[in-house]
Coordinates of C-alpha atoms in Angstrom, one line a residue:
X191 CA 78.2 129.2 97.1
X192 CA 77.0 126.2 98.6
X193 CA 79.0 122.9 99.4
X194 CA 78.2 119.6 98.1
X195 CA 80.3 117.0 100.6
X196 CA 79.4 113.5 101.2
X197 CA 81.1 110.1 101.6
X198 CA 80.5 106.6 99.3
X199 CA 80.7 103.4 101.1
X200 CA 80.2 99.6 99.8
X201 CA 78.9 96.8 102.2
X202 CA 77.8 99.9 104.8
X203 CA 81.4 101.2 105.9
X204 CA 83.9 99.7 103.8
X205 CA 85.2 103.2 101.5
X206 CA 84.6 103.5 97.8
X207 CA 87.9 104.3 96.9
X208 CA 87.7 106.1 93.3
X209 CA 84.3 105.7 93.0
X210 CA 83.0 107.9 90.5
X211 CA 80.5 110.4 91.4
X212 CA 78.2 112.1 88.4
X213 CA 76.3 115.3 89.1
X214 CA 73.3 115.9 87.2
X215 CA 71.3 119.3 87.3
X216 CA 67.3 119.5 87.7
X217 CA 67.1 119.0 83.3
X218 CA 69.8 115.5 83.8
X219 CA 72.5 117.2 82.1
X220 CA 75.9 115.7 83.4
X221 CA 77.4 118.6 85.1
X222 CA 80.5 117.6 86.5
X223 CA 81.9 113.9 87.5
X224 CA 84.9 114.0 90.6
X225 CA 86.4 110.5 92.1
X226 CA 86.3 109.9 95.5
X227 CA 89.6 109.7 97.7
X228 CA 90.8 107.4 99.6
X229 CA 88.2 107.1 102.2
X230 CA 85.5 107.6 99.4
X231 CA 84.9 111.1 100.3
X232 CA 84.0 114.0 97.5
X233 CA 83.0 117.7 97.2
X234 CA 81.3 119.6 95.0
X235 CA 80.7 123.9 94.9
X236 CA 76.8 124.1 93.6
X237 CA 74.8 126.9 93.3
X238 CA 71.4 126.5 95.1
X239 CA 68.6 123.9 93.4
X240 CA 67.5 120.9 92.0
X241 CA 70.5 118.3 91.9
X242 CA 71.0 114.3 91.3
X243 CA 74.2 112.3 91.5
X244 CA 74.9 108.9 90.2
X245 CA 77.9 107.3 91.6
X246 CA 79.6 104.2 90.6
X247 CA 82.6 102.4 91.2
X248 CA 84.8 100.0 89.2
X249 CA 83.4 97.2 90.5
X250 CA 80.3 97.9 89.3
X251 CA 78.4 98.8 92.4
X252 CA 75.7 101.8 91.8
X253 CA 74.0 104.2 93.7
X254 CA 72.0 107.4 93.2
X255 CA 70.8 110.4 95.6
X256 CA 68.4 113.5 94.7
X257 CA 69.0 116.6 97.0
X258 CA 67.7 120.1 96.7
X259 CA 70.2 122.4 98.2
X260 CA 69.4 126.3 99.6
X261 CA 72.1 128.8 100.4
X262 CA 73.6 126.1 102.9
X263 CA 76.1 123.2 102.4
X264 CA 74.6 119.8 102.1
X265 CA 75.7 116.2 102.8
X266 CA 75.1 113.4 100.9
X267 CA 76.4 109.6 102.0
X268 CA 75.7 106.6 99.8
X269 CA 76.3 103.1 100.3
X270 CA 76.7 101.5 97.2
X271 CA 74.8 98.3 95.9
X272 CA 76.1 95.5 94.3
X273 CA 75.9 94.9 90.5
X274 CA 73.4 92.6 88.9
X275 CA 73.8 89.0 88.9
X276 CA 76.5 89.8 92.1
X277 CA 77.2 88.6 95.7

């Protein structure tokens, strides 16, 4: 079964420390939702297709990735943007 890893960064490097990240199959269904650790790092255990994920964190910065994964592990780093109306 293939691996989903990846890391979630605000402001290019700085970690997303619990930053939520929401899987999404190839229909949108939520799937699965995991929190990054400490250095905003996550992993997921897919089988091979169609995927999304939306991640946000609790200071309201957003990000989203699409990825197709075959029978091999995939990586997917995100650097969050800042929420509406922020600096």
């Amino acid at each position: 079964m293939p691996r989903l890893t990846g890391r979630i960064t605000v402001h290019g490097s700085k970690p997303a420390r619990t930053a939520t990240v929401e899987l999404h199959n190839a229909s949108g269904d939520v799937v699965d939702q995991v929190q990054t650790d400490d250095d905003g790092r996550f992993t997921f255990h897919l089988v091979a297709g169609k995927w999304s994920a939306r991640v946000w964190d609790e200071h309201g910065h957003r990000g989203r990735g699409e990825f197709e994964l075959s029978d091999d592990d995939h990586e997917l780093n995100l650097d969050l943007e800042e929420p509406e109306g922020g600096h």
